[in-house]
PDB file of C-alpha atoms in Angstrom:
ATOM      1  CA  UNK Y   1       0.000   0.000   0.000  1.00 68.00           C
ATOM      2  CA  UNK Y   2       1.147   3.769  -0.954  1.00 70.00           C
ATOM      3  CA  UNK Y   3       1.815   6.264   1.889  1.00 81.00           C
ATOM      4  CA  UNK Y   4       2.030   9.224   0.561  1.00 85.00           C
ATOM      5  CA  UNK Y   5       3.964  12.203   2.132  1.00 89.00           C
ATOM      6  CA  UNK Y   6       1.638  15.096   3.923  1.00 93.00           C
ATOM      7  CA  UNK Y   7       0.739  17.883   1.667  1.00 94.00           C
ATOM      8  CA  UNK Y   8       1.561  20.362   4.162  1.00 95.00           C
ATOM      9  CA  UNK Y   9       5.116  18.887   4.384  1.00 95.00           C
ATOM     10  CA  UNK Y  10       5.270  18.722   0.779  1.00 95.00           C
ATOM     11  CA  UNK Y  11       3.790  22.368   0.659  1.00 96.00           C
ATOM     12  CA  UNK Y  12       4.117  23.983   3.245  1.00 97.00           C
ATOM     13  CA  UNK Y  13       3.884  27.605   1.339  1.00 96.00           C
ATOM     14  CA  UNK Y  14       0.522  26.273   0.660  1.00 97.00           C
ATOM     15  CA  UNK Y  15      -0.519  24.910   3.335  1.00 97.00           C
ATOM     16  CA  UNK Y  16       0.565  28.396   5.154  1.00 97.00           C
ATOM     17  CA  UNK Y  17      -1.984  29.987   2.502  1.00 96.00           C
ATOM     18  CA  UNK Y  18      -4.944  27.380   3.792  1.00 96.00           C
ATOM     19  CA  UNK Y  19      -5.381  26.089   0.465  1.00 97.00           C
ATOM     20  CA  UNK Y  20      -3.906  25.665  -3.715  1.00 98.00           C
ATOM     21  CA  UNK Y  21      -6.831  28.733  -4.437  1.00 97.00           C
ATOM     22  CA  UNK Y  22      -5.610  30.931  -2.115  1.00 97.00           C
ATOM     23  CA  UNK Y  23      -2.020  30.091  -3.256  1.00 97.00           C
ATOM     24  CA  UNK Y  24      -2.223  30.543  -6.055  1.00 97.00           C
ATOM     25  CA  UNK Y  25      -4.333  33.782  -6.095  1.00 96.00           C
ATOM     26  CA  UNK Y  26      -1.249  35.189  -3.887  1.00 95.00           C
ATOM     27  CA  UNK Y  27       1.604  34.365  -6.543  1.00 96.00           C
ATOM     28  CA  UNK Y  28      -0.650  36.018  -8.886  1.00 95.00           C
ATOM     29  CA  UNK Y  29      -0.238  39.084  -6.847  1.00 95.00           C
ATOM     30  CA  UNK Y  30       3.203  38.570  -6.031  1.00 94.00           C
ATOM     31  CA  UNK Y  31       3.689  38.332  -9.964  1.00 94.00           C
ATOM     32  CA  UNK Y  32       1.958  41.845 -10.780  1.00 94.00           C
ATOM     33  CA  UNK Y  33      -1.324  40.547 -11.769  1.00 92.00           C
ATOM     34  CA  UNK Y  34      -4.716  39.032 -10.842  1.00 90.00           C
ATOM     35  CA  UNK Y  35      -5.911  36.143 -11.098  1.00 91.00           C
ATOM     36  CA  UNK Y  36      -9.780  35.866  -9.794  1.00 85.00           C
ATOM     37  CA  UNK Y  37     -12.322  33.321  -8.923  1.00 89.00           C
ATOM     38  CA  UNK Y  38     -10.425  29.920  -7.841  1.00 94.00           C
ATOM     39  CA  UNK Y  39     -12.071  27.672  -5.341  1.00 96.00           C
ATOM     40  CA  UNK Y  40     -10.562  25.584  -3.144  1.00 95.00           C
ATOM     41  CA  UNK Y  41     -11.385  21.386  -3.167  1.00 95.00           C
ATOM     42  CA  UNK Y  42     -13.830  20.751  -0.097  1.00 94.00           C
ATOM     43  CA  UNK Y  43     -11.717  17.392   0.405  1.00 95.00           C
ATOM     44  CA  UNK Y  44      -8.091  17.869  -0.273  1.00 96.00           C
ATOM     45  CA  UNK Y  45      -7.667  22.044  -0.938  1.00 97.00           C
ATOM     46  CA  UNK Y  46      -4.226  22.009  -0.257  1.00 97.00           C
ATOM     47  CA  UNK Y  47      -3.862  19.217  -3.163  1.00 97.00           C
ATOM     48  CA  UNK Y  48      -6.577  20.307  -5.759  1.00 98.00           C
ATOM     49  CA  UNK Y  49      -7.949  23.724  -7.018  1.00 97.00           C
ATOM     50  CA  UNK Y  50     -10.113  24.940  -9.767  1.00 97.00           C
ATOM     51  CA  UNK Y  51     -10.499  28.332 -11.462  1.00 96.00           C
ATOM     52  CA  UNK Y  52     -13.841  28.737 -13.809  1.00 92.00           C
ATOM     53  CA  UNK Y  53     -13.197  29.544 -17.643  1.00 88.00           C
ATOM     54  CA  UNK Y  54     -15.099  32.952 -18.495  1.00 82.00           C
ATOM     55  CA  UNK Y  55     -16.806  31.934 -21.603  1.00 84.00           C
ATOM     56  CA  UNK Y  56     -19.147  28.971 -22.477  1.00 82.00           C
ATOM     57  CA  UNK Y  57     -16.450  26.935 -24.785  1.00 87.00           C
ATOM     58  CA  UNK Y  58     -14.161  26.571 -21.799  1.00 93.00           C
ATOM     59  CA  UNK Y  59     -15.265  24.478 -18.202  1.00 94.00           C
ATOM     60  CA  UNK Y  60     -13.258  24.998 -15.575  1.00 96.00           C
ATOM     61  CA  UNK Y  61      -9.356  24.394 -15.327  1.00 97.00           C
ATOM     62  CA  UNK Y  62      -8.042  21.840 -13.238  1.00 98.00           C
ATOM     63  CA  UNK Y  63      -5.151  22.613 -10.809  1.00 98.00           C
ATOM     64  CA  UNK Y  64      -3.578  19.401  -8.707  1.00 98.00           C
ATOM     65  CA  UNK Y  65      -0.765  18.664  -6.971  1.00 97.00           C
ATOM     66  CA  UNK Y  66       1.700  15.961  -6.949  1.00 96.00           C
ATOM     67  CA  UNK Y  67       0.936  13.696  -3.855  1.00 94.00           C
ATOM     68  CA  UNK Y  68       4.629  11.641  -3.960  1.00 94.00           C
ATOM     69  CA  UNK Y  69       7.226  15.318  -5.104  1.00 94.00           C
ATOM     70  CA  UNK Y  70       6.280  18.571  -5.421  1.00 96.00           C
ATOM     71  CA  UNK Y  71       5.306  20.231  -8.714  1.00 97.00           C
ATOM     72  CA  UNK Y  72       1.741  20.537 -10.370  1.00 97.00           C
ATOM     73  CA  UNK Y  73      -0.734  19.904 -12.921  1.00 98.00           C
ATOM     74  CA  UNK Y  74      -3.448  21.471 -15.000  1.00 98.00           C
ATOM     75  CA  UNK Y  75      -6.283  20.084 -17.112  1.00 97.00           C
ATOM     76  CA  UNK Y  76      -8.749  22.089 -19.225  1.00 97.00           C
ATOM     77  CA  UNK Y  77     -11.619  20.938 -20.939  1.00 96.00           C
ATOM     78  CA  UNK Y  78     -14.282  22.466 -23.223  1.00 95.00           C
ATOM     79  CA  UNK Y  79     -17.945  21.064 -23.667  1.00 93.00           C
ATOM     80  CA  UNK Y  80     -16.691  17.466 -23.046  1.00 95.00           C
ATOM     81  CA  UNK Y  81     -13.395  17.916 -25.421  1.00 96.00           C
ATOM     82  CA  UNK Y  82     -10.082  17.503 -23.447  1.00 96.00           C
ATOM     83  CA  UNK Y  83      -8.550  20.806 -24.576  1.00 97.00           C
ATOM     84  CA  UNK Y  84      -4.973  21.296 -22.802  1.00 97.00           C
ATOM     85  CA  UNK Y  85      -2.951  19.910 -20.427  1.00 98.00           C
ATOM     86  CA  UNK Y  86       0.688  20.239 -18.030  1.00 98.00           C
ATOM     87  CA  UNK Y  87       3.253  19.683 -15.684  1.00 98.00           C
ATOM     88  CA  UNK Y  88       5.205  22.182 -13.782  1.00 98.00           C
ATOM     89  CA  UNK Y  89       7.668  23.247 -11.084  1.00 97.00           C
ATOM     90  CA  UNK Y  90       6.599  26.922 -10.600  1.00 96.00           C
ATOM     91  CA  UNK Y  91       2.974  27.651  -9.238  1.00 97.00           C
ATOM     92  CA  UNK Y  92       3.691  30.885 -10.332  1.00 96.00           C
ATOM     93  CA  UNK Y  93       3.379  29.658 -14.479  1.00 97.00           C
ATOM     94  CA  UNK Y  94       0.317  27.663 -13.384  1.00 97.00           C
ATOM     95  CA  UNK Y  95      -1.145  31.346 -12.215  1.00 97.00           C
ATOM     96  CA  UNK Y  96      -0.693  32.449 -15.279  1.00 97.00           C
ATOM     97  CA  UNK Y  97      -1.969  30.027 -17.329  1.00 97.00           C
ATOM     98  CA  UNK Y  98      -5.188  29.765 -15.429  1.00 97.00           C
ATOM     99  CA  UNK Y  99      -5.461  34.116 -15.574  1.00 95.00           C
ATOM    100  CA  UNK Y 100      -5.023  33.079 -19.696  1.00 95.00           C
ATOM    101  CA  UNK Y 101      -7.913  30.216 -19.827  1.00 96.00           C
ATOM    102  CA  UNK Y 102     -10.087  32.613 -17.693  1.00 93.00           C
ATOM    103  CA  UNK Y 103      -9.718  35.176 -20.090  1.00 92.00           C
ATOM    104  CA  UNK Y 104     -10.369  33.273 -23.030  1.00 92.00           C
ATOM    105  CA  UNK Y 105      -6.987  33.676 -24.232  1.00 95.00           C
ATOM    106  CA  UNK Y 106      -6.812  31.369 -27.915  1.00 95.00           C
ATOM    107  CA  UNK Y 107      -5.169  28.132 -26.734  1.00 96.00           C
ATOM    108  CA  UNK Y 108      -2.061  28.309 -29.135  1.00 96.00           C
ATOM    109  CA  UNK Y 109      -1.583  31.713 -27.676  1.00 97.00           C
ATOM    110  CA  UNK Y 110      -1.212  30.377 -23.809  1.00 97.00           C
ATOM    111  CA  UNK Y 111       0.429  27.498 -25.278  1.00 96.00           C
ATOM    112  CA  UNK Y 112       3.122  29.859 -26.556  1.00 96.00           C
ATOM    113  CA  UNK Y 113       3.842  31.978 -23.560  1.00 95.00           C
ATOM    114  CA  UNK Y 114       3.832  28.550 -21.173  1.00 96.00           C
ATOM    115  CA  UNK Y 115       6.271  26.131 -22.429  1.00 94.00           C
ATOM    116  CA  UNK Y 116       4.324  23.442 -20.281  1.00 97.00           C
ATOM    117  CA  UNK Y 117       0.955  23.836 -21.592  1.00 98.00           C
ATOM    118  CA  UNK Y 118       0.362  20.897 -24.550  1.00 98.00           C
ATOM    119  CA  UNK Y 119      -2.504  21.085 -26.473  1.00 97.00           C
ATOM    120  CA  UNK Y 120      -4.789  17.761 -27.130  1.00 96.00           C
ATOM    121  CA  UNK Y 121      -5.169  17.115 -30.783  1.00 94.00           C
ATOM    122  CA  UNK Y 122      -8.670  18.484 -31.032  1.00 96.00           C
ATOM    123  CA  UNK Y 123      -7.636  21.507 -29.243  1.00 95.00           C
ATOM    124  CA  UNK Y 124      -7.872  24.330 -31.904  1.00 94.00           C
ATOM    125  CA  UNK Y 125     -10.519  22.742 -33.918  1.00 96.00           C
ATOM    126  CA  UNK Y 126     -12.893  23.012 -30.747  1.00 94.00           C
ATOM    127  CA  UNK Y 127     -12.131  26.746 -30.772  1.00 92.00           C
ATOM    128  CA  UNK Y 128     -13.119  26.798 -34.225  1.00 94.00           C
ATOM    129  CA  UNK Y 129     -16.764  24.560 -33.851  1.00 94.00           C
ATOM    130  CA  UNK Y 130     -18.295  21.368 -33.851  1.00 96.00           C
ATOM    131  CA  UNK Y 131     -18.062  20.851 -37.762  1.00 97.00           C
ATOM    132  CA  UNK Y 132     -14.070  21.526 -37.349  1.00 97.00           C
ATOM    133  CA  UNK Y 133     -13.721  19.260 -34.618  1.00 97.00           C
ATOM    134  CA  UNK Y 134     -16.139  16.326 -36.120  1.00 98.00           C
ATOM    135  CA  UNK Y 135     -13.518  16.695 -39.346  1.00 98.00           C
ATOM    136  CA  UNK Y 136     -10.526  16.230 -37.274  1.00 97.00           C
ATOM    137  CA  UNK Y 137     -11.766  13.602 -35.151  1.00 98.00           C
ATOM    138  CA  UNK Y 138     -12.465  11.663 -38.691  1.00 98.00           C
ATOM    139  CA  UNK Y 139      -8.827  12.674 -39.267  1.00 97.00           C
ATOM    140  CA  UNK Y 140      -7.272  11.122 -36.276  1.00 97.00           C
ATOM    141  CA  UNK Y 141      -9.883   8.327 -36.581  1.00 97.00           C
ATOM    142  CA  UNK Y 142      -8.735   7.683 -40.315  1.00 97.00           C
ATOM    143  CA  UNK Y 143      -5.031   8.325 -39.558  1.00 96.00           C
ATOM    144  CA  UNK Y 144      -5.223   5.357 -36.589  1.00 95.00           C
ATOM    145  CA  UNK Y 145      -7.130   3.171 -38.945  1.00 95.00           C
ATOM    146  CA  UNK Y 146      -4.225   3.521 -41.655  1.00 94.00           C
ATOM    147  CA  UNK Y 147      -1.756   2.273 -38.434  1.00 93.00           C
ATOM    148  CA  UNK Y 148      -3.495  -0.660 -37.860  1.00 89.00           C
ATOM    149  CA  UNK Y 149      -2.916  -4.014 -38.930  1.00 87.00           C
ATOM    150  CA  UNK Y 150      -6.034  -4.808 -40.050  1.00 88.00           C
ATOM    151  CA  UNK Y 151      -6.775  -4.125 -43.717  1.00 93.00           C
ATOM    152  CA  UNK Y 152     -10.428  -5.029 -42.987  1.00 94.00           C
ATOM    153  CA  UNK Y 153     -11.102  -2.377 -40.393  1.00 95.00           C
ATOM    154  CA  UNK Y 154      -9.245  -0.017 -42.853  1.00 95.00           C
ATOM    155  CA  UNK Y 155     -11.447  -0.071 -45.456  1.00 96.00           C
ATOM    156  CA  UNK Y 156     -14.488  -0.003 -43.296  1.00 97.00           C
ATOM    157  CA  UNK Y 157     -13.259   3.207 -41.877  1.00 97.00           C
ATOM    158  CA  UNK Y 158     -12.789   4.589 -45.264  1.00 98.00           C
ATOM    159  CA  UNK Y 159     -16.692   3.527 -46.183  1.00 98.00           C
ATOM    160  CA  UNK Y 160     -18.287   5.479 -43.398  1.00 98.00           C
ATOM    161  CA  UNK Y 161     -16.221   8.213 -44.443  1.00 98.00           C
ATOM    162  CA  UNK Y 162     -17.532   8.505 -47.880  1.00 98.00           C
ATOM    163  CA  UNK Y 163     -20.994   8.147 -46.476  1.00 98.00           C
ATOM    164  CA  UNK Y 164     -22.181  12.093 -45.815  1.00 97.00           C
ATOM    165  CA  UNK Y 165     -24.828  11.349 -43.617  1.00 96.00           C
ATOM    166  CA  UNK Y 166     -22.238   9.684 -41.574  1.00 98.00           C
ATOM    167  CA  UNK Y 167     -18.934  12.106 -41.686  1.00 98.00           C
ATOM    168  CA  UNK Y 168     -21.486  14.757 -40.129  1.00 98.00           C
ATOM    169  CA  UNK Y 169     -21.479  13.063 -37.074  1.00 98.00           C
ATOM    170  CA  UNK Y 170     -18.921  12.821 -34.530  1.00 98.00           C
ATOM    171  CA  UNK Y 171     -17.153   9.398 -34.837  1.00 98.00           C
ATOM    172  CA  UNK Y 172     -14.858   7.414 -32.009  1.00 97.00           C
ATOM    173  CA  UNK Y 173     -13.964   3.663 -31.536  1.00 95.00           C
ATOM    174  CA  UNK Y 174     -14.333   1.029 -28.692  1.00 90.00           C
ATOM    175  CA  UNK Y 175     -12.435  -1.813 -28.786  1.00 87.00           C
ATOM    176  CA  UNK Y 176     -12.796  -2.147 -32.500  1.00 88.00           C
ATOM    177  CA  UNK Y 177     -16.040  -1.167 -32.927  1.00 94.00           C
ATOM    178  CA  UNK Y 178     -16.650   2.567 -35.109  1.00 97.00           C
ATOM    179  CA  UNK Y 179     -19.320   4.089 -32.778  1.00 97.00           C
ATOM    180  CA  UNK Y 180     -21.226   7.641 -34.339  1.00 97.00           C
ATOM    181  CA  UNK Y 181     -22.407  10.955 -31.644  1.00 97.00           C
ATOM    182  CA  UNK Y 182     -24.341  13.324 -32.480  1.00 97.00           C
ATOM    183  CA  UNK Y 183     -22.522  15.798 -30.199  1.00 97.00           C
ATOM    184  CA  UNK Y 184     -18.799  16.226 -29.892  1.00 97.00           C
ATOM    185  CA  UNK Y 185     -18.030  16.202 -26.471  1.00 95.00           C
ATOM    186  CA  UNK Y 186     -18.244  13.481 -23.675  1.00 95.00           C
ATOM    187  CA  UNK Y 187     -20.654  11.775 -22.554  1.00 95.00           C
ATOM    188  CA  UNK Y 188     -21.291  10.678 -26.285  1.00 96.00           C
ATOM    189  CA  UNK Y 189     -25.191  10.491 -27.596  1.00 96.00           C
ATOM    190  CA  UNK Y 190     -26.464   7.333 -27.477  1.00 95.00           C
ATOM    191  CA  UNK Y 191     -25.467   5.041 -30.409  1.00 94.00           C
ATOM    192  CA  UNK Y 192     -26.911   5.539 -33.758  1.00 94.00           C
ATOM    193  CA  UNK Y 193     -25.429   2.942 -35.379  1.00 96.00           C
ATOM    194  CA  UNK Y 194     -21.948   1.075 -34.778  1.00 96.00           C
ATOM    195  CA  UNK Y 195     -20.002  -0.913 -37.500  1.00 97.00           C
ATOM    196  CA  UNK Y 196     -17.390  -3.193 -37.119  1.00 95.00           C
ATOM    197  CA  UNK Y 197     -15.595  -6.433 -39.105  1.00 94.00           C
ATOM    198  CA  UNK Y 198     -17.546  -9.705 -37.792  1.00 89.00           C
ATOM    199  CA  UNK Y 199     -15.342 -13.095 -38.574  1.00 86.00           C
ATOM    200  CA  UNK Y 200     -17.041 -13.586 -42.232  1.00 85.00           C
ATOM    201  CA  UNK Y 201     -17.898  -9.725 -43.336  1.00 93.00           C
ATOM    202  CA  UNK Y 202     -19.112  -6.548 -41.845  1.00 96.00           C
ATOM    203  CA  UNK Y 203     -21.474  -6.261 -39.157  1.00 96.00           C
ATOM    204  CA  UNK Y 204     -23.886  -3.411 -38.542  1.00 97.00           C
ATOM    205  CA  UNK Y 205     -25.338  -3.198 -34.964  1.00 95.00           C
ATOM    206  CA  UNK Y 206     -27.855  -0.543 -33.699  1.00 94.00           C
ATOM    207  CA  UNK Y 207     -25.643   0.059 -30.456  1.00 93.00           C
ATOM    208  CA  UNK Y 208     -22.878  -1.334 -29.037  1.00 90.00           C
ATOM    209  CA  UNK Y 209     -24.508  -3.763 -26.615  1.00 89.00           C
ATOM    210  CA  UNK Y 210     -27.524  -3.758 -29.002  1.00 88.00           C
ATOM    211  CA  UNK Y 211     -28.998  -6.310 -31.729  1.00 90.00           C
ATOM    212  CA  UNK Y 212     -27.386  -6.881 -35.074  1.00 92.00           C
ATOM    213  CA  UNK Y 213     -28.850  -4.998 -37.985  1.00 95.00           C
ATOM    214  CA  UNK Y 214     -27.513  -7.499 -40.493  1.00 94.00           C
ATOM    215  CA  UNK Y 215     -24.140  -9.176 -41.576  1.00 95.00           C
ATOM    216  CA  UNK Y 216     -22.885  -7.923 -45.348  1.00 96.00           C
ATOM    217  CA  UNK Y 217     -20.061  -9.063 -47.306  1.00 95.00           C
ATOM    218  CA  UNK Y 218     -18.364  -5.872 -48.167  1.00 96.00           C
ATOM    219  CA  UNK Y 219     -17.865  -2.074 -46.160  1.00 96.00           C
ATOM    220  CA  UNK Y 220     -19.525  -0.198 -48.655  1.00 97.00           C
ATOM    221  CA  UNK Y 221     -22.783  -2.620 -48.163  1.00 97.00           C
ATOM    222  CA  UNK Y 222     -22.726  -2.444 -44.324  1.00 97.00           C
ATOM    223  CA  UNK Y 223     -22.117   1.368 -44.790  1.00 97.00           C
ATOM    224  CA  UNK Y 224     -25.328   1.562 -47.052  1.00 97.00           C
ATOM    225  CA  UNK Y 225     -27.607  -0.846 -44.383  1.00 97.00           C
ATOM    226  CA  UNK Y 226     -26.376   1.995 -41.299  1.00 97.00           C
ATOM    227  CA  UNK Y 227     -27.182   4.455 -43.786  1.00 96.00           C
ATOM    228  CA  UNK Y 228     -30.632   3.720 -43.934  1.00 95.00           C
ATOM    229  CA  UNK Y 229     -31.284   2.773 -40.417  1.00 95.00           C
ATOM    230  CA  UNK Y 230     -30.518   6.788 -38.908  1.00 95.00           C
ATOM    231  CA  UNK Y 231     -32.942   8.693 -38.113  1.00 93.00           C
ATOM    232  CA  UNK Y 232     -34.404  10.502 -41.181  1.00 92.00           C
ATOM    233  CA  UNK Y 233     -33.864  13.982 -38.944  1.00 93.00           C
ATOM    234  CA  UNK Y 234     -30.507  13.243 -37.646  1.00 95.00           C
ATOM    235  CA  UNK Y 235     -28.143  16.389 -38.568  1.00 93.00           C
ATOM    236  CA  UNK Y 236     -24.701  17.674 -38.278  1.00 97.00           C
ATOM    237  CA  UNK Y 237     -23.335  16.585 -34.473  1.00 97.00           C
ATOM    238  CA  UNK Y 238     -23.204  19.894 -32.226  1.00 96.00           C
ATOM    239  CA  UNK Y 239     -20.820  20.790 -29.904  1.00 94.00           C
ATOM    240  CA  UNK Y 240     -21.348  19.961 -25.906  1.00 93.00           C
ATOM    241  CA  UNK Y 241     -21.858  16.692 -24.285  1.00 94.00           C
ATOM    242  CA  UNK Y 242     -24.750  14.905 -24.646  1.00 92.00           C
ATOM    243  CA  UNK Y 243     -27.532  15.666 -22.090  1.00 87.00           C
ATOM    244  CA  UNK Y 244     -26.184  19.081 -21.056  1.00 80.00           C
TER     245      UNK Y 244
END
């Protein structure tokens, strides 16, 4: 079993603060600048902190510190789409980052004055809308496919693709199986359809635990059968997570 070291041993500038908010709202001051609303975790504030992003494309940014050394993290998301992320020494750069996503500062524009900040791959495209990020999520869906080693689930990939009705919505993969949202962000919408490469041909299922739709021999055949079993209203996926 892990026993990890006492925060306020580990921190004891924080600890002296009463929790990571209030620390790091004091570097920011120390630093020349301010930082605003941060709240403090009702469990473990001296380990975990968050600070609310100002406008609706950005939730709020995750501040944490390491429990074993001492440095910290940060993790931003944006209407269910992981956005950026960190590690660093100085709680200071963590201030400003967090001043930067609270502001609504462009991401490659806080990723360029913080060395630590990396952006996910979906990162700009969010900032641009949900029919930018559903095309590079086909992108990084397509570019995986053409890594695998499995022809099969190549050219199945490459079927939905060509399918419009289907490259409007927001496409991601469990354990094999090519799954379809109608939003971007996480939670996903319930299942539309879901394709994936049975032992003797392509098999089209209305959700992932659900019943078969039917068996076909070729991709652009089970592409055609999902086709036809969407709902005749469904649209372009929009951005958020499903349900709020």
């Amino acid at each position: 079993m892990t026993t990890f070291p006492d925060p306020a041993d580990l921190y004891p500038d924080v600890a002296a603060k009463g929790s990571l908010a209030a620390a790091l709202q004091e570097v920011a001051k120390e630093h020349g600048f301010v930082l605003g609303a941060a709240a403090a975790d009702d469990t473990q504030p001296l380990l975990y902190a968050s600070v609310p992003g100002a406008t609706p494309l950005r939730e709020d940014l995750g501040v944490s510190a390491g429990r074993i050394s001492r440095y910290w993290l940060i993790n931003g998301w944006g209407q269910g789409t992981p956005l950026i992320s960190g590690q660093t020494w100085e709680l200071s750069e963590v201030a400003k980052v967090a001043r930067e996503w609270r502001n609504g500062t462009p991401l490659r524009d806080i990723q360029q004055s913080a060395s630590f900040v990396e952006l996910t791959y979906l990162a700009e495209a969010a900032e641009q809308g949900p029919a930018q990020l559903v095309s590079a999520q086909w992108e990084w869906v397509r570019q995986d496919a053409e890594e695998a080693p499995w022809p099969e689930y190549r050219t199945l990939v490459e079927a939905a693709y060509a399918e419009p009705r289907l490259r409007q919505l927001f496409p991601y993969v469990s354990h094999w199986l090519l799954r379809f949202s109608t939003t971007t962000g996480a939670p996903f919408s319930p299942d539309v359809v879901c394709l994936h490469v049975g032992k003797g041909g392509y098999v089209v299922k209305a959700s992932s635990y659900g019943p078969s739709l039917g068996e076909t021999a070729s991709p652009e055949e089970a592409v055609a059968l999902a086709a036809r079993h969407l709902p005749a209203d469904i649209g372009p996926a929009v951005a958020g997570a499903y349900g709020k």
